[in-house]
mmCIF file with all atom_site columns, C-alpha atoms in Angstrom:
data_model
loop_
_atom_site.group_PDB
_atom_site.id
_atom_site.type_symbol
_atom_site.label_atom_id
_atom_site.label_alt_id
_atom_site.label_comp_id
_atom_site.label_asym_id
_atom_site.label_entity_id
_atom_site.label_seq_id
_atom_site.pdbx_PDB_ins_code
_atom_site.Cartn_x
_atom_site.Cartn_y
_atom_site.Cartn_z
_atom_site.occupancy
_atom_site.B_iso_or_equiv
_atom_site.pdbx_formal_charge
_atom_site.auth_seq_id
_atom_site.auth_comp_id
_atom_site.auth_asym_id
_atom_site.auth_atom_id
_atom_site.pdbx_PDB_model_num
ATOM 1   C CA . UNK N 1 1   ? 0.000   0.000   0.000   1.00 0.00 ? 217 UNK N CA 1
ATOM 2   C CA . UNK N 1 2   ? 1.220   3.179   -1.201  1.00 0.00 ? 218 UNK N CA 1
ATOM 3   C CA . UNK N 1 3   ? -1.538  5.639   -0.510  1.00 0.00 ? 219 UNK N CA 1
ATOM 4   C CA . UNK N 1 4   ? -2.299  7.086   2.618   1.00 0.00 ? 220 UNK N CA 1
ATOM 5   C CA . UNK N 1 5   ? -5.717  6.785   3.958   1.00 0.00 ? 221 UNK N CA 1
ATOM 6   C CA . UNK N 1 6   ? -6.380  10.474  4.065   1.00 0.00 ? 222 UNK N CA 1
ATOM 7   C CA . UNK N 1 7   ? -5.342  12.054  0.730   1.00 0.00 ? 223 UNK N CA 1
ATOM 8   C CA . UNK N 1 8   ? -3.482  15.070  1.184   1.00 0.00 ? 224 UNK N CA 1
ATOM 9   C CA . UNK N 1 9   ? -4.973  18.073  -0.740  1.00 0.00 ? 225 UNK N CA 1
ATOM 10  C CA . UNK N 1 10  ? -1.145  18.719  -2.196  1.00 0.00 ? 226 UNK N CA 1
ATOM 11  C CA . UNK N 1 11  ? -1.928  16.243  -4.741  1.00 0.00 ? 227 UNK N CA 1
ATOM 12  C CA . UNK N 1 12  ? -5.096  16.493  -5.499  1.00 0.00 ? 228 UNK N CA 1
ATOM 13  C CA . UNK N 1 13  ? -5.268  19.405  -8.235  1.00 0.00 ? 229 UNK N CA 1
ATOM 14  C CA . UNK N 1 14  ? -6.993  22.408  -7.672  1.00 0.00 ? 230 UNK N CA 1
ATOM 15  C CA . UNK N 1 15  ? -10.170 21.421  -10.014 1.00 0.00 ? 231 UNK N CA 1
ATOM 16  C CA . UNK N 1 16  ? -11.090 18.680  -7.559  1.00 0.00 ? 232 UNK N CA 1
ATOM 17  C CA . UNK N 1 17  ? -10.608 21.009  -4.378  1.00 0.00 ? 233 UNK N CA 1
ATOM 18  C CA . UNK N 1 18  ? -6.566  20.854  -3.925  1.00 0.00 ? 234 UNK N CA 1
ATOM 19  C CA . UNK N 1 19  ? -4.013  22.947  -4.007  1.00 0.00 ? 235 UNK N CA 1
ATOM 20  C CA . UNK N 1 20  ? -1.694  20.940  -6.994  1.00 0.00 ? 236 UNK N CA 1
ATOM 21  C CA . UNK N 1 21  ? -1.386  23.393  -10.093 1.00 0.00 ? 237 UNK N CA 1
ATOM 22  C CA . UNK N 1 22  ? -1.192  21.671  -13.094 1.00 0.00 ? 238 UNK N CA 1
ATOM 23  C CA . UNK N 1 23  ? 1.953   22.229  -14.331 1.00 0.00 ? 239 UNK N CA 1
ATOM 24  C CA . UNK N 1 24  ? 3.180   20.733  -10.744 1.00 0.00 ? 240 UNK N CA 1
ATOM 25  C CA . UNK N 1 25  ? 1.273   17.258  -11.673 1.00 0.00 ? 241 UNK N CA 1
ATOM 26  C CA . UNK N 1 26  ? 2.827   17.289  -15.052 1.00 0.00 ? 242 UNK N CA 1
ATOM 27  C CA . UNK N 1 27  ? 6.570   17.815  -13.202 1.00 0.00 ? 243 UNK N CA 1
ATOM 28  C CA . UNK N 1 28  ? 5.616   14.766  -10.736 1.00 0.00 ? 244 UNK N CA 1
ATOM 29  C CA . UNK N 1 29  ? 4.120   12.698  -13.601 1.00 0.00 ? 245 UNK N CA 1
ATOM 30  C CA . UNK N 1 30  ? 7.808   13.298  -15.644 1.00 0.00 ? 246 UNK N CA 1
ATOM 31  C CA . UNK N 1 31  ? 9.653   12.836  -12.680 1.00 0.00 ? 247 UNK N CA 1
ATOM 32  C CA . UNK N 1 32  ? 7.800   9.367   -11.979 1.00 0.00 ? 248 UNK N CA 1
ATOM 33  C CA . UNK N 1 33  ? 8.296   8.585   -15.391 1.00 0.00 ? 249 UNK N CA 1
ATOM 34  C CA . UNK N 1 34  ? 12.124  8.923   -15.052 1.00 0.00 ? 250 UNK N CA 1
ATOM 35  C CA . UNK N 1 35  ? 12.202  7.221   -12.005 1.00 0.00 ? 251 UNK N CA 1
ATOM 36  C CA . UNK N 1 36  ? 10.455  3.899   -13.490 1.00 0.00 ? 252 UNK N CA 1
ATOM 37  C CA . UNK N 1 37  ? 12.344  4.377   -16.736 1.00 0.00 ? 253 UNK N CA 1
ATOM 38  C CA . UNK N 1 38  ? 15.506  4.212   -15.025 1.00 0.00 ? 254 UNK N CA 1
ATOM 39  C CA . UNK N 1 39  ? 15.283  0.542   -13.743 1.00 0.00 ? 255 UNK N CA 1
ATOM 40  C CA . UNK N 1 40  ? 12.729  -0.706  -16.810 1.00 0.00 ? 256 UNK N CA 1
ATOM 41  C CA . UNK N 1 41  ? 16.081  -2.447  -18.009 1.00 0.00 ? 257 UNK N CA 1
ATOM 42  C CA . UNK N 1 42  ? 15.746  -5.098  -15.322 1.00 0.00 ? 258 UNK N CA 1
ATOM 43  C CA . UNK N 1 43  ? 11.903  -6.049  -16.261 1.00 0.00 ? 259 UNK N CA 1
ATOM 44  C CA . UNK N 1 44  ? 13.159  -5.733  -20.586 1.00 0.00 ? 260 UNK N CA 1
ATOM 45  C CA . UNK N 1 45  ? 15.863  -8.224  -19.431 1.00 0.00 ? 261 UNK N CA 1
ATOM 46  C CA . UNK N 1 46  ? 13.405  -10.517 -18.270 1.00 0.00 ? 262 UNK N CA 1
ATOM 47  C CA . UNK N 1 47  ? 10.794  -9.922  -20.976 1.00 0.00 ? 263 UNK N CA 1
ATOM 48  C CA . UNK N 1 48  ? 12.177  -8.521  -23.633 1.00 0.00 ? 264 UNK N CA 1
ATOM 49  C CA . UNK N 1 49  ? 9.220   -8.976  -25.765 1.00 0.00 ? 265 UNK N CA 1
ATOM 50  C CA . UNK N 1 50  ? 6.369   -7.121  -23.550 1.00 0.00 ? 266 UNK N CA 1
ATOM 51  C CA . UNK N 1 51  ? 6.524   -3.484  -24.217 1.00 0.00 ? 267 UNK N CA 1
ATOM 52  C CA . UNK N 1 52  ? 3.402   -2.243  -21.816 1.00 0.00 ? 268 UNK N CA 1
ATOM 53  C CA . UNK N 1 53  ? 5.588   -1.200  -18.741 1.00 0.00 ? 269 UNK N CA 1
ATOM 54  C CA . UNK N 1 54  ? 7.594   1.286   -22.081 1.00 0.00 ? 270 UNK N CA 1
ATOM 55  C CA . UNK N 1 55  ? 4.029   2.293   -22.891 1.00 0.00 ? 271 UNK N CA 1
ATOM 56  C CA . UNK N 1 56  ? 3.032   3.325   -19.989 1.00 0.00 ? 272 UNK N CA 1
ATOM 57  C CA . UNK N 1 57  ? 6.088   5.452   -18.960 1.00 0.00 ? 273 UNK N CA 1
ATOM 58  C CA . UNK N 1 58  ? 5.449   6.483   -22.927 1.00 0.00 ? 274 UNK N CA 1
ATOM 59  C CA . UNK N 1 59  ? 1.676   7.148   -21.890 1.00 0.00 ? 275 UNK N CA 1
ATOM 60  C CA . UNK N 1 60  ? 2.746   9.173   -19.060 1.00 0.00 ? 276 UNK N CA 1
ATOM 61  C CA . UNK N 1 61  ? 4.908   11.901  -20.542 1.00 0.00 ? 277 UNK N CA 1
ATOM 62  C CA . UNK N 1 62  ? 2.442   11.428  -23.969 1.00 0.00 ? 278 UNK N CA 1
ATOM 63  C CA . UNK N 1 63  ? -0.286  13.073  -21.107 1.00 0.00 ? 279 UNK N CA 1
ATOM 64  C CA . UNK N 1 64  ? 1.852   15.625  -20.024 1.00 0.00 ? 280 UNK N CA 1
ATOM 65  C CA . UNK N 1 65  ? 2.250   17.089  -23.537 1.00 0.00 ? 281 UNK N CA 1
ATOM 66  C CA . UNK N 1 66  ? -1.854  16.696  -23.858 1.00 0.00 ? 282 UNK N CA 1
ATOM 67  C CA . UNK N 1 67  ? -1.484  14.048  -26.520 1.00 0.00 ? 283 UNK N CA 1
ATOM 68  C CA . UNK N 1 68  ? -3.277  11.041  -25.028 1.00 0.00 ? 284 UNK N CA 1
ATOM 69  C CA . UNK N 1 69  ? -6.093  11.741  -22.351 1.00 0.00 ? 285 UNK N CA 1
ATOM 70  C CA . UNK N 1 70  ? -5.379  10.881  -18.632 1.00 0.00 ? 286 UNK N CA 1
ATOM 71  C CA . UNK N 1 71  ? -7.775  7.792   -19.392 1.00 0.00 ? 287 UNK N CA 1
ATOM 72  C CA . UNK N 1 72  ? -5.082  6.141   -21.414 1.00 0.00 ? 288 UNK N CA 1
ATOM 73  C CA . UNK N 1 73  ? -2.328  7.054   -19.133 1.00 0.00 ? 289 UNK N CA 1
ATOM 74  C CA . UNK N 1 74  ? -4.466  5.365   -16.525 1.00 0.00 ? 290 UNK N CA 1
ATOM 75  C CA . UNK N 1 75  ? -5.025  1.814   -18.490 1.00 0.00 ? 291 UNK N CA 1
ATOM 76  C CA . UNK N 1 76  ? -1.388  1.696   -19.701 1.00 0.00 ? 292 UNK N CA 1
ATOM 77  C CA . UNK N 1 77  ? -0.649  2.199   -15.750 1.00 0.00 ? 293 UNK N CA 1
ATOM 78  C CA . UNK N 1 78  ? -3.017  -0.567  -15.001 1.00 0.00 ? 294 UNK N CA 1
ATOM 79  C CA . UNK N 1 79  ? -1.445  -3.277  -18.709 1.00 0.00 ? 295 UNK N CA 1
ATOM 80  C CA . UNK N 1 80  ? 2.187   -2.977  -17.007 1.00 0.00 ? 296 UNK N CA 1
ATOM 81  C CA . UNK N 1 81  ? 1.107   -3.838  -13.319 1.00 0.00 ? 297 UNK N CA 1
ATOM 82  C CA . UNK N 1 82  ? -0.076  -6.757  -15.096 1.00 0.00 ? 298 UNK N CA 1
ATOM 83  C CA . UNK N 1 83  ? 2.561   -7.057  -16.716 1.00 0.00 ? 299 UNK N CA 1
ATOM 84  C CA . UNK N 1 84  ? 3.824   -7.603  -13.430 1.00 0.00 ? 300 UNK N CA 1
ATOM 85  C CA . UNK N 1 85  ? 1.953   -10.297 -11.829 1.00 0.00 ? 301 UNK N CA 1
ATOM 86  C CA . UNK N 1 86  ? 3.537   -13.424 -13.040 1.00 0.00 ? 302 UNK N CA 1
ATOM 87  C CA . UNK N 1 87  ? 7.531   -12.155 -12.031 1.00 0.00 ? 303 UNK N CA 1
ATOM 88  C CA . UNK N 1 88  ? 9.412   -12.153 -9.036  1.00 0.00 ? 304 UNK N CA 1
ATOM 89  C CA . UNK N 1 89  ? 12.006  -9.472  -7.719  1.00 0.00 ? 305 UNK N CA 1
ATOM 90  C CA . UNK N 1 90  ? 13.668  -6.833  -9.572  1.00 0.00 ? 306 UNK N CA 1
ATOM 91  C CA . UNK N 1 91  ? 11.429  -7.335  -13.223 1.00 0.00 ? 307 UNK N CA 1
ATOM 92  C CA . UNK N 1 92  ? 8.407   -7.240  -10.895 1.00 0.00 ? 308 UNK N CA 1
ATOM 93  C CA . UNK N 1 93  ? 9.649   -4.303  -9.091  1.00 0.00 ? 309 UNK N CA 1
ATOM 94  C CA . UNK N 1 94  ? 10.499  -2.352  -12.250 1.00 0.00 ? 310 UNK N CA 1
ATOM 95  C CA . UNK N 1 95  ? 6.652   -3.578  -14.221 1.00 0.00 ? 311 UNK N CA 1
ATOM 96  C CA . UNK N 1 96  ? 5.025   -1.628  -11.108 1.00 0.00 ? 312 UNK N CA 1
ATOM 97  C CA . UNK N 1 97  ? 7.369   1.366   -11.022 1.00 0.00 ? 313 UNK N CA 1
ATOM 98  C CA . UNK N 1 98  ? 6.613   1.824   -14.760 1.00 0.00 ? 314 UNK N CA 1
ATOM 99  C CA . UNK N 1 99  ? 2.680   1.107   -14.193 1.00 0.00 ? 315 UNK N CA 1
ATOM 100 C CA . UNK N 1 100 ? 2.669   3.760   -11.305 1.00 0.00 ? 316 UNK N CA 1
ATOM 101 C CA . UNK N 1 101 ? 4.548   6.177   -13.381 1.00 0.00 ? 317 UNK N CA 1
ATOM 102 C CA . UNK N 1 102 ? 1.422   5.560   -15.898 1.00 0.00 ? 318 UNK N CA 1
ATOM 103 C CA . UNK N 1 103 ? -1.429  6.350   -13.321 1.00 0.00 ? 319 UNK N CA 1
ATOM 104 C CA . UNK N 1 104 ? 0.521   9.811   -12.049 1.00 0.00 ? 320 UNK N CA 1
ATOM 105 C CA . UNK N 1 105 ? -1.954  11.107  -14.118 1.00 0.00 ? 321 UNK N CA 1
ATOM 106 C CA . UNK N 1 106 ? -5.260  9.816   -12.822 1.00 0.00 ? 322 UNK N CA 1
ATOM 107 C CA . UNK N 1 107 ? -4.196  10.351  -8.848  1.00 0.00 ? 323 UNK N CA 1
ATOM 108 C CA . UNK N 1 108 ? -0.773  12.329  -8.360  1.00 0.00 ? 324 UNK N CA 1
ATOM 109 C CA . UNK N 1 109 ? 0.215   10.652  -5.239  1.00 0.00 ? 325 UNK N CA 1
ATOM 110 C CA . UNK N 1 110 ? 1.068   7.440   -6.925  1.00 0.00 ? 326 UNK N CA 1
ATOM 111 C CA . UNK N 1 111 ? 4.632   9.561   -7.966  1.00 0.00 ? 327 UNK N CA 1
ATOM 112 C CA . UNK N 1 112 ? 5.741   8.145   -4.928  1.00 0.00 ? 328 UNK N CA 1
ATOM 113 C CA . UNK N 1 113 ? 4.609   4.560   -5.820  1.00 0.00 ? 329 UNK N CA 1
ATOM 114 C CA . UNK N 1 114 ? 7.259   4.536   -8.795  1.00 0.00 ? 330 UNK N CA 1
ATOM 115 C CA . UNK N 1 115 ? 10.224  5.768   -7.074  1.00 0.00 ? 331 UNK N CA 1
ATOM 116 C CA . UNK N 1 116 ? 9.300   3.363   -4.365  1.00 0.00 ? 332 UNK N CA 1
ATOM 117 C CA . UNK N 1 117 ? 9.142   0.374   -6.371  1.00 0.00 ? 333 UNK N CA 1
ATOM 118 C CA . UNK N 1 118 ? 12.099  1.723   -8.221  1.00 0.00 ? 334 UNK N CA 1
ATOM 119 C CA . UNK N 1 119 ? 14.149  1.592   -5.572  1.00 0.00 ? 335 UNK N CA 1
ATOM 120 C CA . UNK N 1 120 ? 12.940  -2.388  -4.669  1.00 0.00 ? 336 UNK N CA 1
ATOM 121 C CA . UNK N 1 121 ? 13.609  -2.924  -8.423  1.00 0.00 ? 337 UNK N CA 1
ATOM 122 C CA . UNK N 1 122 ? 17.457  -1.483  -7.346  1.00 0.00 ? 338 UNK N CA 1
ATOM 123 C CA . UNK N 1 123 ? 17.996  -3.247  -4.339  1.00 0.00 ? 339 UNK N CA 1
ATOM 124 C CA . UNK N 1 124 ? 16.357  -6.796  -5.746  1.00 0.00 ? 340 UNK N CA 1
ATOM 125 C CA . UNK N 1 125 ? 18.919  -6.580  -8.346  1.00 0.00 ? 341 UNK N CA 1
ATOM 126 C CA . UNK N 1 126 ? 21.813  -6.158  -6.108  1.00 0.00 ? 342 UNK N CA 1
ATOM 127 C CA . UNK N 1 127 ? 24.487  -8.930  -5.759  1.00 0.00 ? 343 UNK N CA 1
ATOM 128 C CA . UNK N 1 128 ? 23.378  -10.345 -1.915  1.00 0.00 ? 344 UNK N CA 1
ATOM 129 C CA . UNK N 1 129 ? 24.434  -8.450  0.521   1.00 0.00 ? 345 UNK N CA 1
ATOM 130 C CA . UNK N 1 130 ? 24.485  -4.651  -1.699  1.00 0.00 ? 346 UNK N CA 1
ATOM 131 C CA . UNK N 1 131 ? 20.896  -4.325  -1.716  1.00 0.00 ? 347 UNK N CA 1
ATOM 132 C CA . UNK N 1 132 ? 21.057  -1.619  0.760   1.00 0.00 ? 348 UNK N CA 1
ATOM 133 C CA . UNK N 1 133 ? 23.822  0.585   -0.686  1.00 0.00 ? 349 UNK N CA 1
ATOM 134 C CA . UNK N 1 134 ? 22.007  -0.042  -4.099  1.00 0.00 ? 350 UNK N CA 1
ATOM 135 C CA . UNK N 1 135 ? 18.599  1.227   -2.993  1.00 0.00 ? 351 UNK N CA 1
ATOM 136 C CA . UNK N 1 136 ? 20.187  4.685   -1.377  1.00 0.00 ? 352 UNK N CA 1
ATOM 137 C CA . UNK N 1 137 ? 22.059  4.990   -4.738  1.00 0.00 ? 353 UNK N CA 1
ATOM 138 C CA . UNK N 1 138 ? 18.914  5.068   -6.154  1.00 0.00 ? 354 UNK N CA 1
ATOM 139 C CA . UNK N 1 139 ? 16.657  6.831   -3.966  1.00 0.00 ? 355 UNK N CA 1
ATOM 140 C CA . UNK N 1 140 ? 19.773  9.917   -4.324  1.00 0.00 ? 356 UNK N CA 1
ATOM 141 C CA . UNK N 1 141 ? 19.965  9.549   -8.186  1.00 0.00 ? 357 UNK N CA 1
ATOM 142 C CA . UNK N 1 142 ? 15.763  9.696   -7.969  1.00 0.00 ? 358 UNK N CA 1
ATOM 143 C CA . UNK N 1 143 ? 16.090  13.423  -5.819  1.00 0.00 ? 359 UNK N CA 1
ATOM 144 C CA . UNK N 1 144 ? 19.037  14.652  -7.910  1.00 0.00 ? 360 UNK N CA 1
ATOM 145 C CA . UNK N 1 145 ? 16.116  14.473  -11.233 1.00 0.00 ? 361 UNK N CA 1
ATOM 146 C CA . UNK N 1 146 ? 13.797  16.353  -8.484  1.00 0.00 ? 362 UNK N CA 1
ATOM 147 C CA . UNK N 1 147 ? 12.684  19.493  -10.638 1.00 0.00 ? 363 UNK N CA 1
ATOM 148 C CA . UNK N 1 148 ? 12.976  22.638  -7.915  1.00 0.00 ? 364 UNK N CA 1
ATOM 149 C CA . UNK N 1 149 ? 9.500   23.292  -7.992  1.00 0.00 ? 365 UNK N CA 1
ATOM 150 C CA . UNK N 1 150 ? 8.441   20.134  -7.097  1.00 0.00 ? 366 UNK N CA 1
ATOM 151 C CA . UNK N 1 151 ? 11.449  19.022  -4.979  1.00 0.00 ? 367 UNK N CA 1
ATOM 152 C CA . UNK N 1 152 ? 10.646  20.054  -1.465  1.00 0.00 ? 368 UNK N CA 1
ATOM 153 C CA . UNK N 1 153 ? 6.431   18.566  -1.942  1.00 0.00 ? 369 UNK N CA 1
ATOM 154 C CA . UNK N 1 154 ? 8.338   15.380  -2.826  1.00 0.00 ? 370 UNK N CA 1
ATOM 155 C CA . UNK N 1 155 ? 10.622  15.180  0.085   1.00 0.00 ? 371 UNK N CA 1
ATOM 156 C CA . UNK N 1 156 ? 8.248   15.687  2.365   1.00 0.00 ? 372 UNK N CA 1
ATOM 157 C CA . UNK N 1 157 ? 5.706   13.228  0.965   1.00 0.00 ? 373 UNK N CA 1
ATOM 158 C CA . UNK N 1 158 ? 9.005   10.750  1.199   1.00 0.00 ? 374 UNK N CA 1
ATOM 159 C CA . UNK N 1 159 ? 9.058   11.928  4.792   1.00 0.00 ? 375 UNK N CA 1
ATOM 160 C CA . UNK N 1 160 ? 5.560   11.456  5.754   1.00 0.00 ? 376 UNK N CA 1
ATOM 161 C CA . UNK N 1 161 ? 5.109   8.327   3.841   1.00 0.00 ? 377 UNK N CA 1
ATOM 162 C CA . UNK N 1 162 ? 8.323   5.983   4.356   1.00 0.00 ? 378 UNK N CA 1
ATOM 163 C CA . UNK N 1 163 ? 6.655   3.688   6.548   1.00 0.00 ? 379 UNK N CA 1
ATOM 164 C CA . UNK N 1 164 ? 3.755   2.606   4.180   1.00 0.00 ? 380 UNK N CA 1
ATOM 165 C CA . UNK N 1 165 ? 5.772   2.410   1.189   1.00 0.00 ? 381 UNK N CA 1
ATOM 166 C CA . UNK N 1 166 ? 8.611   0.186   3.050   1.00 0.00 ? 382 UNK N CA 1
ATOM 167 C CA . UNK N 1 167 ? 10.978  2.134   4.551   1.00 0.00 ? 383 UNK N CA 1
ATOM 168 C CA . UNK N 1 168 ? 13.215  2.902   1.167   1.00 0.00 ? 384 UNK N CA 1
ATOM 169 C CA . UNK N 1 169 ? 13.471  6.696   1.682   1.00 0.00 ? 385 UNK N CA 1
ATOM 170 C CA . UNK N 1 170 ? 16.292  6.577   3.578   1.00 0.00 ? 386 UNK N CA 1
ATOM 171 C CA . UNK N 1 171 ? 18.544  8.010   1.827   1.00 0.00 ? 387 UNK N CA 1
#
C-alpha cells in the first residue's frame, strides 16, 4: 500500500478542491516517469518482448504534452502492473514502477509509488548483501532528477510516507 488513507490536498489538483497546479502534476508525472524508466532495463531483461511497462512510462509523458487523455495514461498504468503479476524481484519491481509512473496522471500521489518500487527494483537486483547501498544509490539519483519546484512537496511526501511504502526513503 502506497496511498495514505487520508489524501493530502497537495496532490489532489486544484479542479477537484486541492491545491496541486497543473503544471506541478505534469513535473511529478515526468519525474515518476524517469524514475520507473531508469530501472525498466531489469523487467526488458526478463521480458524482452512485452513493451506495456515502455508504454506506460510512454503514456505518461504522452499526457503531459496533452497528446493522449489521462484515461489512457491510466489503463497503460493498469497493462504494465499486469505485466507484473507473473515475475518475481527486480522485473516485478520495475513492471510496477513503470505502471505507477502511468497512473501519475489519474491520482498524483502514486509519484511516490514509482520511485518506491524503483528503488525495490534497485535493491532486488543487487548482488546479496548490496541491496542496501544499491537502494540509497537510487533513492539519491531519484532526488538529484527532483525538478525545484516540485522538490521540497516530494521530500516531504518521502518523509511522511516511508513507513507505508517500506521504509526505502532513507537516503
Amino acid at each position: 500500500m502506497i496511498l495514505p488513507k487520508v489524501r493530502d490536498p497537495r496532490f489532489v489538483t486544484i479542479r477537484r478542491g486541492g491545491t496541486l497546479t497543473d503544471s506541478n502534476h505534469h513535473l511529478l508525472a515526468l519525474w515518476a516517469a524517469s524514475c520507473a524508466e531508469h530501472v525498466l532495463y531489469l523487467f526488458e531483461a526478463a521480458r524482452p518482448e512485452d513493451s506495456r511497462p515502455r508504454k506506460a512510462i510512454e503514456h505518461a509523458r504522452a499526457w503531459v504534452r496533452g497528446e493522449v487523455k489521462m484515461m489512457q495514461a491510466r489503463a497503460a498504468g493498469g497493462h504494465a502492473m499486469g505485466a507484473a503479476r507473473d515475475l518475481r524481484g527486480a522485473a516485478r519491481y520495475a513492471a510496477y514502477a513503470a505502471g505507477q509512473a502511468g497512473v501519475v496522471a489519474h491520482v498524483a500521489a502514486h509519484e511516490l509509488g514509482a520511485a518506491a518500487y524503483a528503488i525495490k527494483a534497485a535493491r532486488a537486483a543487487a548482488p546479496q548483501g548490496d541491496g542496501e547501498a544499491a537502494g540509497r544509490l537510487e533513492c539519491q539519483w531519484q532526488r538529484d532528477q527532483l525538478p525545484e519546484a516540485i522538490r521540497e512537496l516530494v521530500l516531504d511526501d518521502q518523509r511522511l510516507r516511508n513507513d507505508i511504502c517500506w521504509s526505502v526513503f532513507d537516503c
